[in-house]
Structures are given as C-alpha cells and as structure tokens.
Amino acid sequence: MNAPTTDQLPVVVIGAGPIGLAAAAHLVERGLEPLVLEAGPSAGSAVRDWAHVRLFSPWAEVTDPAAEKLLAPTGWARPAGATCPTGGDWAEKYLQPLADTLGDKVRYGATVTGVARAGRDRIVDSGRDEQPFTVHIQLADGHEERITARAVIDASGTWSVPSPMGADGLPALGEKAAADRISYRVPDLSDPAVRARYAGKRTAVVGSGASAFTALAHLADLAKEEEATHTVWILRRGISTNTYGGGEADQLPARGALGLRAKAAVESGHAGAATGFRTEAVERDTGGRLILVAEDGRRLDPVDEIIVLTGFRPDLSFLSEVRLDLDERLQAPTALAPLIDPNVHSCGTVYPHGVNELSHPEQDVYLVGMKSYGRAPTFLAMTGYEQVRSITAAIAGDREAAERVELTLPETGVCGGAGLFDDSEADQDGEGGGCCAAPSTLQIGVGALASSGGC
C-alpha cells in the first residue's frame, strides 16, 4: 500500500475553541481535511471554565461566517444578535453544535505533547520542507499516538498558563507554597463552595484588567450580603482617571459599565487599593493567613485568599522541535508583535492580518488566536477569524485570497491599557494606562470577561 502524499494528509488544528473550530470550518469550505485535537472532554473546554462570565459583545460579533455556513444545514440559527452570551452560552449554543457538525474531525481528550517534522529534529535542514509534520498526542487513558499532518494550526490559546503574581514575571517567593489559598480565575460566586471560600473573608485581587474589574465587582456584591467580606486591590501602577477604562464613553457598554462597577467598589469601601505595589513574596502569619510583601519592603495586612489576574502566556513547550520566529518580549510572531506591543501602544490599531504576519521559518505551522498574541493582553475574536480565513486559503494554495483583507476594524482597534506597565508616575500624570473606545468585537483572554450584567 502506498503512503499518502503530504497534500492528502489532514491539517491538524490544536484546540476546539472558537478560533480552532473556525479554522476547521474554513478548511472544510476549502475542501481540506481538518483534524481538531482538543485536550478537554468537550468543545470550548477553556471557555467553559469561565461559563459564568458574560462577554462584552453580542452574538452577531462572536460567530465565524464559514462556521455559520457549515451549521446552516443542521437547522442551527444564531441567537438574537443584540444579546451578549455568557461563556457557557457561547460553548453550548455555538461551539458544541459546531464541533458536533464536524463529527469525527474533532477528537477529545487528546493532549498535544509535541510537533516536529517527520524524521527531522530542529537542527536538520536537508529535505525539511518536503516532510510532513508528526504530531504526538497523549490520550485521556494515558496512551500515546503519533499523527501525520500536512500543516499544523495551533489554536490552543493561553488559558492553561496564567501569569504568576511576582512583578518580575516569576512566581513570588512563597507563591507556590500558598497554592491552596491562591486562585488564577474569576470566581463563580453562584457556586456555594466558591461563595463560602470568599464570604466573610479578606481577599487580595492582583491585576488591573477587565478580569480584575469583574472580580472586584462580584466581591463587592458579596460584601453587601456577607458582613466582613472585603477586598484589597493590588496595583503595580497608581490610580489615574484612566484606571477604570472608558466608562460611559466606551463603545462596548458592558465593558464601560464593568469599570464603573469596579470604581464603585473602591469608592464604597468594599475594596481598598494598594498602588505601586510590586509583589515580591507571600508569607504566612502565625494563624496561617497570607501577607503580601512588595519589592520596596511594604507589607500588607493579612488576607485569607488571593486572586491573581495578571494575564496569560503561551505554552511553547510542545513546539520545541519546530522553527518559530517569535518576538523576544511578547512571544508573538515577530511581524505581528509591533502591532500589539503594550510597551508602545496604549490604544493602537491592530490591523487585520493573516498569513504574512503569522508565518514562521517552519513552513505550514501557524500560531493563531490568543496564542498568536503571546503575552499581549487583548485579542479580538473577529481578528482571529480573519487569521484562519487567510491561513487556510494559503494552505489551499490560494495566495490571492490569503493576502486579501476581508475584515475592516475601526481605528480604535485595541486597548492594551499600557504605556510602560510599571511606570506608576506616568499613570499619575495620565500618560499611561489609558483605554480609549474599542470596536464592538469580542475580546478573548484578559479583556474578555465582563460583568454578569446585561450586554
């Protein structure tokens, strides 16, 4: 029996989240065979982890056109365009039906542990581009397999690798030892066990993005019902007029309202703020409570729990045998990094981009979606859908379509919330940390999470 030629092999897509499933839909539309490998037991496993949180954007802006075409024959209809889904809604009403339509093109419980060229490690040049990819996976029962692929699209996101509390990017001293009292997720206070963990307790929330706003707002609501509940908000910068975002001027009303709720939590006394606080260590007092220590020696009063919401970073460990061209700071593709660098852009435009910005020295391997942004804090779903449209066109050999821009975004594209993140003096002067109005598109990642209120 003759082995299949490379162009007869499937395109492996890593991750059955919104961008990975969109990639599969575009591949099907192009007559190519996708194989989606999802580590979790269902579609959108990472999204389901924040099922209780509402998105900033309505249904009309969080579904992919190729995916809708694939779903249409099943009788699926997009929910009302004016309503904002929760993460749970998004997973159950869109992502899972899409995965079900793809059928056996999606495999669950398949964790990718390595990607390489067949018979070629990272060093070997000879014949490299002519070889297919080998994708190593570990199944839920522990068994291992190796899959051969013509191309690899990594849409695994960054959800599995939250950034630590330490201001230097490493875990604070004692952070790992205090793991039983530290969470890296927005708490679901509708869960009785989670509610009991924070009710009547003193909690530190570390971070300055929308996820931190969400936690502050939810804990403030809890404080109104449960006496002695209090939050300490840990900020590496100072508080300025821009700290809470665009407020009523925000083009995403739910995001603006969330910032105002966080501001109200501080002004009402349900939360206090520790500004210019760069965490160096976590210690325990004699009663087992946690004490945060800053690099400048400041020590905060003890807290019972800590919620760390300082962003995410990509897991590149399973890509060690392929040749990637990544920015040394953001760990994003080098051509994309200048467009999303939070050291430069407070509110800049991330222009629609595709195969040219996302290509690497290793041909036919691509990082897409949130993973393509590396450590940059904000990602637009519609941008991700355009990424995979372009990439799948390139894999299909349609270079004209691959290089054609089919998405128009407003010039207020991205709010990185930045300037230099640790420049507290610039913040006080209103020169850093600003957030202008953003387009009405979903932001996945740190900026994805909105309040549990309306759209």
CSV table of C-alpha atoms in Angstrom, one decimal:
chain,number,residue,atom,x,y,z
A,1,MET,CA,0.0,0.0,0.0
A,2,ASN,CA,1.3,3.4,-1.0
A,3,ALA,CA,1.7,6.0,1.8
A,4,PRO,CA,-0.5,9.1,1.3
A,5,THR,CA,1.2,12.1,-0.2
A,6,THR,CA,1.6,15.1,2.0
A,7,ASP,CA,-1.3,17.0,0.4
A,8,GLN,CA,-3.6,14.1,1.2
A,9,LEU,CA,-2.9,14.3,4.9
A,10,PRO,CA,-5.1,16.2,7.3
A,11,VAL,CA,-4.4,19.7,8.7
A,12,VAL,CA,-4.1,19.3,12.4
A,13,VAL,CA,-5.8,22.0,14.4
A,14,ILE,CA,-4.8,22.2,18.1
A,15,GLY,CA,-7.7,23.3,20.3
A,16,ALA,CA,-11.5,23.2,19.8
A,17,GLY,CA,-12.2,26.7,21.0
A,18,PRO,CA,-13.7,29.5,18.9
A,19,ILE,CA,-10.7,30.1,16.6
A,20,GLY,CA,-9.7,26.4,16.3
A,21,LEU,CA,-13.2,25.4,15.3
A,22,ALA,CA,-13.4,28.3,12.9
A,23,ALA,CA,-10.2,27.1,11.3
A,24,ALA,CA,-11.7,23.7,10.8
A,25,ALA,CA,-14.8,25.2,9.2
A,26,HIS,CA,-12.7,27.2,6.8
A,27,LEU,CA,-10.7,24.1,5.9
A,28,VAL,CA,-13.9,22.2,5.2
A,29,GLU,CA,-15.0,25.1,3.0
A,30,ARG,CA,-11.8,24.8,1.1
A,31,GLY,CA,-12.2,21.0,0.6
A,32,LEU,CA,-9.3,20.2,3.0
A,33,GLU,CA,-9.5,17.7,5.8
A,34,PRO,CA,-9.1,19.1,9.3
A,35,LEU,CA,-8.4,17.1,12.4
A,36,VAL,CA,-9.1,19.1,15.6
A,37,LEU,CA,-7.3,17.9,18.7
A,38,GLU,CA,-8.9,19.0,22.0
A,39,ALA,CA,-7.4,18.2,25.3
A,40,GLY,CA,-10.7,18.7,27.2
A,41,PRO,CA,-13.8,16.5,27.1
A,42,SER,CA,-15.9,18.9,25.0
A,43,ALA,CA,-15.7,21.8,22.7
A,44,GLY,CA,-14.7,25.1,24.2
A,45,SER,CA,-13.3,23.5,27.4
A,46,ALA,CA,-11.4,26.6,28.3
A,47,VAL,CA,-14.4,28.8,27.6
A,48,ARG,CA,-16.5,26.6,29.9
A,49,ASP,CA,-14.1,27.4,32.7
A,50,TRP,CA,-15.5,31.0,32.7
A,51,ALA,CA,-19.0,29.9,31.8
A,52,HIS,CA,-20.4,32.3,34.5
A,53,VAL,CA,-19.0,35.4,32.9
A,54,ARG,CA,-20.7,37.4,30.2
A,55,LEU,CA,-18.9,38.6,27.1
A,56,PHE,CA,-18.6,42.2,26.1
A,57,SER,CA,-20.0,41.6,22.6
A,58,PRO,CA,-23.3,40.3,21.1
A,59,TRP,CA,-23.9,37.1,19.3
A,60,ALA,CA,-23.7,38.8,15.9
A,61,GLU,CA,-20.0,39.5,16.5
A,62,VAL,CA,-18.7,36.2,18.0
A,63,THR,CA,-19.6,33.7,15.3
A,64,ASP,CA,-17.5,32.9,12.2
A,65,PRO,CA,-19.1,33.2,8.7
A,66,ALA,CA,-17.7,29.8,7.5
A,67,ALA,CA,-18.8,28.2,10.7
A,68,GLU,CA,-22.4,29.6,10.2
A,69,LYS,CA,-22.5,28.2,6.7
A,70,LEU,CA,-21.4,24.8,8.0
A,71,LEU,CA,-24.1,24.9,10.7
A,72,ALA,CA,-26.9,26.1,8.5
A,73,PRO,CA,-28.0,22.7,7.0
A,74,THR,CA,-28.5,21.4,10.6
A,75,GLY,CA,-31.1,24.0,11.3
A,76,TRP,CA,-28.9,25.9,13.6
A,77,ALA,CA,-29.7,29.6,13.9
A,78,ARG,CA,-27.6,32.2,15.5
A,79,PRO,CA,-29.2,33.5,18.8
A,80,ALA,CA,-30.6,37.0,18.8
A,81,GLY,CA,-27.8,39.3,17.6
A,82,ALA,CA,-28.4,42.0,20.2
A,83,THR,CA,-27.8,39.8,23.2
A,84,CYS,CA,-24.4,39.1,24.8
A,85,PRO,CA,-23.7,35.5,25.6
A,86,THR,CA,-22.0,34.1,28.7
A,87,GLY,CA,-19.1,31.8,28.2
A,88,GLY,CA,-21.5,28.9,28.9
A,89,ASP,CA,-23.9,30.2,26.3
A,90,TRP,CA,-21.2,30.5,23.8
A,91,ALA,CA,-19.9,27.0,24.4
A,92,GLU,CA,-23.3,25.3,24.5
A,93,LYS,CA,-25.2,27.2,21.8
A,94,TYR,CA,-22.4,27.7,19.2
A,95,LEU,CA,-19.1,25.9,19.9
A,96,GLN,CA,-20.5,22.5,20.8
A,97,PRO,CA,-23.0,22.4,17.9
A,98,LEU,CA,-20.2,23.4,15.5
A,99,ALA,CA,-18.0,20.6,16.9
A,100,ASP,CA,-20.9,18.1,16.6
A,101,THR,CA,-21.3,19.1,13.0
A,102,LEU,CA,-17.7,18.4,12.3
A,103,GLY,CA,-18.2,15.0,13.8
A,104,ASP,CA,-15.1,12.7,13.9
A,105,LYS,CA,-13.0,15.6,12.6
A,106,VAL,CA,-12.8,16.6,16.3
A,107,ARG,CA,-11.1,14.3,18.8
A,108,TYR,CA,-11.5,15.0,22.6
A,109,GLY,CA,-9.1,14.0,25.4
A,110,ALA,CA,-6.2,14.4,23.0
A,111,THR,CA,-3.4,16.5,24.5
A,112,VAL,CA,-0.7,17.5,22.1
A,113,THR,CA,2.8,16.8,23.6
A,114,GLY,CA,5.0,17.5,20.6
A,115,VAL,CA,5.1,18.8,17.0
A,116,ALA,CA,8.0,18.1,14.6
A,117,ARG,CA,9.0,17.3,11.0
A,118,ALA,CA,9.0,13.6,10.2
A,119,GLY,CA,12.5,12.3,10.6
A,120,ARG,CA,13.9,15.7,11.2
A,121,ASP,CA,14.7,17.3,14.6
A,122,ARG,CA,15.0,21.1,14.9
A,123,ILE,CA,18.6,21.1,13.7
A,124,VAL,CA,18.3,19.2,10.4
A,125,ASP,CA,17.9,21.3,7.2
A,126,SER,CA,18.1,18.6,4.5
A,127,GLY,CA,14.7,17.9,2.9
A,128,ARG,CA,12.9,19.5,5.8
A,129,ASP,CA,10.2,21.4,3.9
A,130,GLU,CA,9.2,18.2,1.9
A,131,GLN,CA,8.5,16.2,5.1
A,132,PRO,CA,5.1,16.1,6.7
A,133,PHE,CA,4.6,17.0,10.3
A,134,THR,CA,4.3,14.5,13.1
A,135,VAL,CA,2.0,15.4,16.0
A,136,HIS,CA,2.4,13.5,19.2
A,137,ILE,CA,-0.6,13.2,21.5
A,138,GLN,CA,-1.4,11.7,24.8
A,139,LEU,CA,-5.0,10.4,25.3
A,140,ALA,CA,-7.1,10.6,28.4
A,141,ASP,CA,-6.3,7.0,29.2
A,142,GLY,CA,-2.6,7.6,29.1
A,143,HIS,CA,-1.9,6.0,25.7
A,144,GLU,CA,0.2,7.8,23.2
A,145,GLU,CA,-0.2,8.3,19.4
A,146,ARG,CA,1.6,9.9,16.6
A,147,ILE,CA,-0.4,11.7,13.8
A,148,THR,CA,1.0,12.7,10.4
A,149,ALA,CA,-0.2,16.1,9.1
A,150,ARG,CA,0.4,18.4,6.1
A,151,ALA,CA,0.1,21.5,8.2
A,152,VAL,CA,-0.4,22.5,11.9
A,153,ILE,CA,-2.6,25.3,13.1
A,154,ASP,CA,-2.1,25.9,16.9
A,155,ALA,CA,-5.2,27.5,18.3
A,156,SER,CA,-4.6,26.2,21.9
A,157,GLY,CA,-4.8,29.6,23.4
A,158,THR,CA,-3.1,30.7,26.6
A,159,TRP,CA,-5.7,29.8,29.2
A,160,SER,CA,-3.7,26.9,30.7
A,161,VAL,CA,-0.8,29.2,31.6
A,162,PRO,CA,-1.8,32.1,33.8
A,163,SER,CA,0.9,34.6,34.7
A,164,PRO,CA,2.1,34.5,38.3
A,165,MET,CA,1.9,37.1,41.0
A,166,GLY,CA,5.5,38.2,41.0
A,167,ALA,CA,6.2,41.6,39.5
A,168,ASP,CA,9.3,40.2,37.7
A,169,GLY,CA,7.2,37.6,35.8
A,170,LEU,CA,8.2,34.8,38.0
A,171,PRO,CA,6.2,33.4,40.9
A,172,ALA,CA,6.6,35.4,44.0
A,173,LEU,CA,8.6,33.8,46.8
A,174,GLY,CA,6.1,31.6,48.7
A,175,GLU,CA,3.5,31.8,45.9
A,176,LYS,CA,3.7,28.1,45.1
A,177,ALA,CA,3.7,27.1,48.8
A,178,ALA,CA,0.5,29.1,49.2
A,179,ALA,CA,-1.3,27.5,46.3
A,180,ASP,CA,-4.1,26.3,48.4
A,181,ARG,CA,-5.1,29.9,49.1
A,182,ILE,CA,-4.5,31.3,45.6
A,183,SER,CA,-6.8,31.2,42.5
A,184,TYR,CA,-5.9,32.4,39.0
A,185,ARG,CA,-9.6,32.7,37.8
A,186,VAL,CA,-12.5,35.0,38.3
A,187,PRO,CA,-14.6,33.3,41.0
A,188,ASP,CA,-18.1,32.0,40.3
A,189,LEU,CA,-19.8,33.2,43.4
A,190,SER,CA,-23.1,31.4,42.4
A,191,ASP,CA,-21.3,28.2,43.3
A,192,PRO,CA,-22.0,27.6,47.0
A,193,ALA,CA,-18.5,26.2,47.6
A,194,VAL,CA,-16.8,29.1,45.9
A,195,ARG,CA,-19.0,31.6,47.7
A,196,ALA,CA,-18.1,30.1,51.0
A,197,ARG,CA,-14.4,30.4,50.2
A,198,TYR,CA,-14.7,34.2,49.9
A,199,ALA,CA,-17.7,35.1,52.1
A,200,GLY,CA,-16.7,37.0,55.2
A,201,LYS,CA,-13.1,36.8,54.2
A,202,ARG,CA,-10.4,39.4,53.3
A,203,THR,CA,-9.3,38.8,49.7
A,204,ALA,CA,-6.5,40.3,47.7
A,205,VAL,CA,-7.1,40.8,43.9
A,206,VAL,CA,-3.9,41.2,41.9
A,207,GLY,CA,-4.3,42.7,38.4
A,208,SER,CA,-5.6,45.8,36.6
A,209,GLY,CA,-7.6,44.5,33.6
A,210,ALA,CA,-11.2,43.6,33.0
A,211,SER,CA,-10.8,40.3,34.8
A,212,ALA,CA,-9.7,42.1,37.9
A,213,PHE,CA,-12.6,44.5,37.5
A,214,THR,CA,-15.0,41.6,37.3
A,215,ALA,CA,-13.6,40.0,40.5
A,216,LEU,CA,-13.8,43.4,42.3
A,217,ALA,CA,-17.4,43.9,41.2
A,218,HIS,CA,-18.5,40.4,42.2
A,219,LEU,CA,-16.8,40.5,45.6
A,220,ALA,CA,-18.4,43.9,46.2
A,221,ASP,CA,-21.8,42.4,45.6
A,222,LEU,CA,-20.9,39.6,48.0
A,223,ALA,CA,-19.8,42.2,50.6
A,224,LYS,CA,-23.3,43.7,50.5
A,225,GLU,CA,-24.7,40.4,51.6
A,226,GLU,CA,-22.0,38.9,53.8
A,227,GLU,CA,-20.6,41.0,56.6
A,228,ALA,CA,-16.8,41.3,56.9
A,229,THR,CA,-16.2,40.5,53.2
A,230,HIS,CA,-13.5,42.9,52.0
A,231,THR,CA,-11.2,43.1,49.0
A,232,VAL,CA,-7.7,44.6,48.7
A,233,TRP,CA,-6.9,45.5,45.1
A,234,ILE,CA,-3.2,45.2,44.3
A,235,LEU,CA,-2.0,47.5,41.5
A,236,ARG,CA,1.5,47.8,40.2
A,237,ARG,CA,0.7,51.3,39.0
A,238,GLY,CA,-1.1,54.3,40.5
A,239,ILE,CA,-4.8,55.1,40.1
A,240,SER,CA,-5.5,57.8,37.5
A,241,THR,CA,-8.5,59.0,35.6
A,242,ASN,CA,-8.0,56.2,33.1
A,243,THR,CA,-7.6,53.3,35.6
A,244,TYR,CA,-11.2,52.2,35.2
A,245,GLY,CA,-11.4,52.3,31.4
A,246,GLY,CA,-13.7,54.3,29.2
A,247,GLY,CA,-16.8,54.3,31.4
A,248,GLU,CA,-19.9,55.7,29.7
A,249,ALA,CA,-17.8,56.7,26.7
A,250,ASP,CA,-16.7,53.1,26.0
A,251,GLN,CA,-18.1,51.8,22.7
A,252,LEU,CA,-18.6,48.5,24.5
A,253,PRO,CA,-21.2,49.5,27.1
A,254,ALA,CA,-20.8,46.3,29.1
A,255,ARG,CA,-17.0,46.9,29.5
A,256,GLY,CA,-17.5,50.5,30.4
A,257,ALA,CA,-20.1,49.6,33.0
A,258,LEU,CA,-17.8,47.0,34.4
A,259,GLY,CA,-15.1,49.6,35.0
A,260,LEU,CA,-17.6,51.8,36.7
A,261,ARG,CA,-18.7,48.9,39.0
A,262,ALA,CA,-15.0,48.4,40.0
A,263,LYS,CA,-14.7,52.1,40.7
A,264,ALA,CA,-17.8,52.0,42.8
A,265,ALA,CA,-16.4,49.0,44.8
A,266,VAL,CA,-13.4,51.1,45.8
A,267,GLU,CA,-15.4,54.3,46.5
A,268,SER,CA,-17.9,52.5,48.6
A,269,GLY,CA,-15.2,51.0,50.8
A,270,HIS,CA,-15.9,47.4,49.8
A,271,ALA,CA,-12.4,47.4,48.3
A,272,GLY,CA,-9.2,49.2,49.2
A,273,ALA,CA,-6.3,49.8,46.8
A,274,ALA,CA,-2.6,49.2,47.3
A,275,THR,CA,-0.9,51.1,44.5
A,276,GLY,CA,2.6,51.0,43.1
A,277,PHE,CA,2.8,47.5,44.8
A,278,ARG,CA,5.1,45.1,43.0
A,279,THR,CA,4.8,41.8,44.8
A,280,GLU,CA,8.0,40.0,45.8
A,281,ALA,CA,6.9,37.5,48.4
A,282,VAL,CA,3.9,35.8,50.0
A,283,GLU,CA,4.4,34.9,53.7
A,284,ARG,CA,2.1,33.3,56.3
A,285,ASP,CA,1.4,34.7,59.7
A,286,THR,CA,1.1,32.5,62.8
A,287,GLY,CA,-2.6,32.0,62.1
A,288,GLY,CA,-2.0,30.8,58.5
A,289,ARG,CA,-3.2,33.9,56.8
A,290,LEU,CA,-1.2,35.4,53.9
A,291,ILE,CA,0.9,38.5,53.9
A,292,LEU,CA,1.9,40.2,50.6
A,293,VAL,CA,5.4,41.8,50.6
A,294,ALA,CA,6.4,44.3,48.0
A,295,GLU,CA,9.8,44.8,46.4
A,296,ASP,CA,10.1,48.1,48.3
A,297,GLY,CA,9.6,46.3,51.6
A,298,ARG,CA,5.9,47.2,52.2
A,299,ARG,CA,3.9,44.6,53.9
A,300,LEU,CA,0.1,44.5,53.7
A,301,ASP,CA,-2.3,43.4,56.4
A,302,PRO,CA,-3.0,39.6,56.3
A,303,VAL,CA,-5.6,38.3,53.8
A,304,ASP,CA,-7.4,34.9,53.7
A,305,GLU,CA,-7.4,34.4,49.9
A,306,ILE,CA,-5.6,35.8,46.8
A,307,ILE,CA,-7.0,36.0,43.3
A,308,VAL,CA,-4.2,36.6,40.7
A,309,LEU,CA,-5.5,38.0,37.4
A,310,THR,CA,-2.2,39.2,35.8
A,311,GLY,CA,-2.7,37.8,32.3
A,312,PHE,CA,-1.7,34.7,30.5
A,313,ARG,CA,1.3,33.4,28.4
A,314,PRO,CA,1.6,30.8,25.7
A,315,ASP,CA,2.7,27.2,26.3
A,316,LEU,CA,5.5,26.7,23.7
A,317,SER,CA,6.9,23.6,25.2
A,318,PHE,CA,5.4,21.2,22.7
A,319,LEU,CA,6.7,23.3,19.8
A,320,SER,CA,10.3,23.0,20.7
A,321,GLU,CA,11.3,21.0,17.6
A,322,VAL,CA,9.8,23.4,15.0
A,323,ARG,CA,11.4,26.6,14.0
A,324,LEU,CA,9.4,29.6,15.1
A,325,ASP,CA,10.2,33.3,14.7
A,326,LEU,CA,8.9,34.9,17.9
A,327,ASP,CA,9.4,38.3,19.4
A,328,GLU,CA,11.7,38.2,22.4
A,329,ARG,CA,9.4,40.1,24.6
A,330,LEU,CA,5.8,39.1,23.7
A,331,GLN,CA,6.5,35.6,22.4
A,332,ALA,CA,4.2,36.6,19.4
A,333,PRO,CA,5.2,36.2,15.7
A,334,THR,CA,7.9,38.8,15.0
A,335,ALA,CA,5.9,40.5,12.2
A,336,LEU,CA,2.8,40.8,14.4
A,337,ALA,CA,4.5,42.0,17.6
A,338,PRO,CA,4.9,45.7,16.8
A,339,LEU,CA,1.2,46.0,16.2
A,340,ILE,CA,0.2,44.7,19.6
A,341,ASP,CA,3.2,45.6,21.8
A,342,PRO,CA,1.8,47.1,25.1
A,343,ASN,CA,5.1,48.8,25.8
A,344,VAL,CA,4.3,51.1,22.8
A,345,HIS,CA,0.6,51.2,22.4
A,346,SER,CA,-1.8,52.4,25.0
A,347,CYS,CA,-4.7,52.3,22.4
A,348,GLY,CA,-3.5,51.4,19.0
A,349,THR,CA,-4.9,49.7,15.9
A,350,VAL,CA,-4.2,46.1,15.3
A,351,TYR,CA,-4.8,45.9,11.6
A,352,PRO,CA,-6.4,42.9,10.1
A,353,HIS,CA,-3.7,40.4,9.4
A,354,GLY,CA,-3.1,36.9,8.2
A,355,VAL,CA,-0.6,34.5,6.7
A,356,ASN,CA,2.1,37.1,6.0
A,357,GLU,CA,2.3,38.2,9.6
A,358,LEU,CA,1.8,34.7,11.1
A,359,SER,CA,4.3,32.7,9.0
A,360,HIS,CA,7.4,31.2,10.5
A,361,PRO,CA,10.7,29.8,9.2
A,362,GLU,CA,9.0,26.4,9.6
A,363,GLN,CA,6.6,26.4,6.6
A,364,ASP,CA,2.9,25.5,7.3
A,365,VAL,CA,2.9,25.8,11.0
A,366,TYR,CA,0.9,28.7,12.5
A,367,LEU,CA,0.0,30.1,15.9
A,368,VAL,CA,-3.4,31.7,15.7
A,369,GLY,CA,-6.0,33.3,18.0
A,370,MET,CA,-5.0,34.3,21.5
A,371,LYS,CA,-1.8,32.2,21.2
A,372,SER,CA,-0.6,34.3,18.3
A,373,TYR,CA,-0.6,37.3,20.7
A,374,GLY,CA,1.8,35.7,23.1
A,375,ARG,CA,1.8,37.7,26.3
A,376,ALA,CA,-0.1,40.7,24.8
A,377,PRO,CA,-3.2,41.3,26.9
A,378,THR,CA,-6.0,41.9,24.4
A,379,PHE,CA,-7.3,39.9,21.4
A,380,LEU,CA,-10.2,40.4,19.1
A,381,ALA,CA,-12.2,37.3,18.0
A,382,MET,CA,-13.1,38.8,14.6
A,383,THR,CA,-9.3,39.2,14.1
A,384,GLY,CA,-8.8,35.6,14.9
A,385,TYR,CA,-11.5,34.6,12.4
A,386,GLU,CA,-9.7,36.6,9.7
A,387,GLN,CA,-6.4,35.0,10.7
A,388,VAL,CA,-7.7,31.5,10.0
A,389,ARG,CA,-9.5,32.5,6.8
A,390,SER,CA,-6.2,33.8,5.4
A,391,ILE,CA,-4.1,30.8,6.6
A,392,THR,CA,-6.5,28.2,5.3
A,393,ALA,CA,-6.5,30.0,1.9
A,394,ALA,CA,-2.7,29.8,1.9
A,395,ILE,CA,-2.7,26.1,2.8
A,396,ALA,CA,-5.1,25.5,-0.1
A,397,GLY,CA,-2.8,27.3,-2.5
A,398,ASP,CA,-5.0,30.4,-3.0
A,399,ARG,CA,-2.4,33.0,-2.3
A,400,GLU,CA,-4.5,35.9,-3.7
A,401,ALA,CA,-7.3,35.1,-1.1
A,402,ALA,CA,-4.7,34.6,1.6
A,403,GLU,CA,-3.3,38.1,1.2
A,404,ARG,CA,-6.6,39.8,0.6
A,405,VAL,CA,-8.0,41.6,3.6
A,406,GLU,CA,-11.6,40.7,4.2
A,407,LEU,CA,-12.1,42.4,7.6
A,408,THR,CA,-12.4,46.1,8.4
A,409,LEU,CA,-11.9,47.2,12.0
A,410,PRO,CA,-12.4,50.7,13.5
A,411,GLU,CA,-9.1,52.6,14.0
A,412,THR,CA,-9.7,52.4,17.8
A,413,GLY,CA,-8.9,48.6,17.5
A,414,VAL,CA,-7.2,47.6,20.7
A,415,CYS,CA,-6.8,48.9,24.2
A,416,GLY,CA,-3.7,47.4,25.7
A,417,GLY,CA,-4.0,49.6,28.8
A,418,ALA,CA,-0.4,50.3,28.7
A,419,GLY,CA,2.4,52.6,28.1
A,420,LEU,CA,5.1,51.0,30.3
A,421,PHE,CA,3.1,48.8,32.7
A,422,ASP,CA,5.2,49.6,35.7
A,423,ASP,CA,5.5,53.3,35.2
A,424,SER,CA,3.3,54.5,38.0
A,425,GLU,CA,4.4,58.1,37.7
A,426,ALA,CA,3.2,58.2,34.1
A,427,ASP,CA,-0.1,56.8,35.3
A,428,GLN,CA,-0.5,59.5,37.8
A,429,ASP,CA,0.1,62.1,35.1
A,430,GLY,CA,-2.4,60.5,32.8
A,431,GLU,CA,0.2,59.4,30.3
A,432,GLY,CA,-0.1,55.6,30.7
A,433,GLY,CA,-2.7,53.0,31.3
A,434,GLY,CA,-5.4,54.8,29.2
A,435,CYS,CA,-8.2,53.0,27.5
A,436,CYS,CA,-9.9,54.5,24.5
A,437,ALA,CA,-13.1,53.2,23.0
A,438,ALA,CA,-12.8,49.8,21.3
A,439,PRO,CA,-14.7,48.3,18.4
A,440,SER,CA,-17.8,46.3,19.1
A,441,THR,CA,-16.0,42.9,18.9
A,442,LEU,CA,-15.3,40.3,21.4
A,443,GLN,CA,-12.1,40.4,23.3
A,444,ILE,CA,-10.8,37.0,24.4
A,445,GLY,CA,-8.4,36.5,27.2
A,446,VAL,CA,-7.8,39.0,30.0
A,447,GLY,CA,-10.0,41.5,28.3
A,448,ALA,CA,-12.8,39.0,27.5
A,449,LEU,CA,-14.5,38.9,30.8
A,450,ALA,CA,-17.4,41.2,31.5
A,451,SER,CA,-19.8,41.6,34.4
A,452,SER,CA,-22.7,39.3,34.9
A,453,GLY,CA,-25.0,42.1,34.0
A,454,GLY,CA,-26.5,42.9,30.7
A,455,CYS,CA,-24.9,43.5,27.3
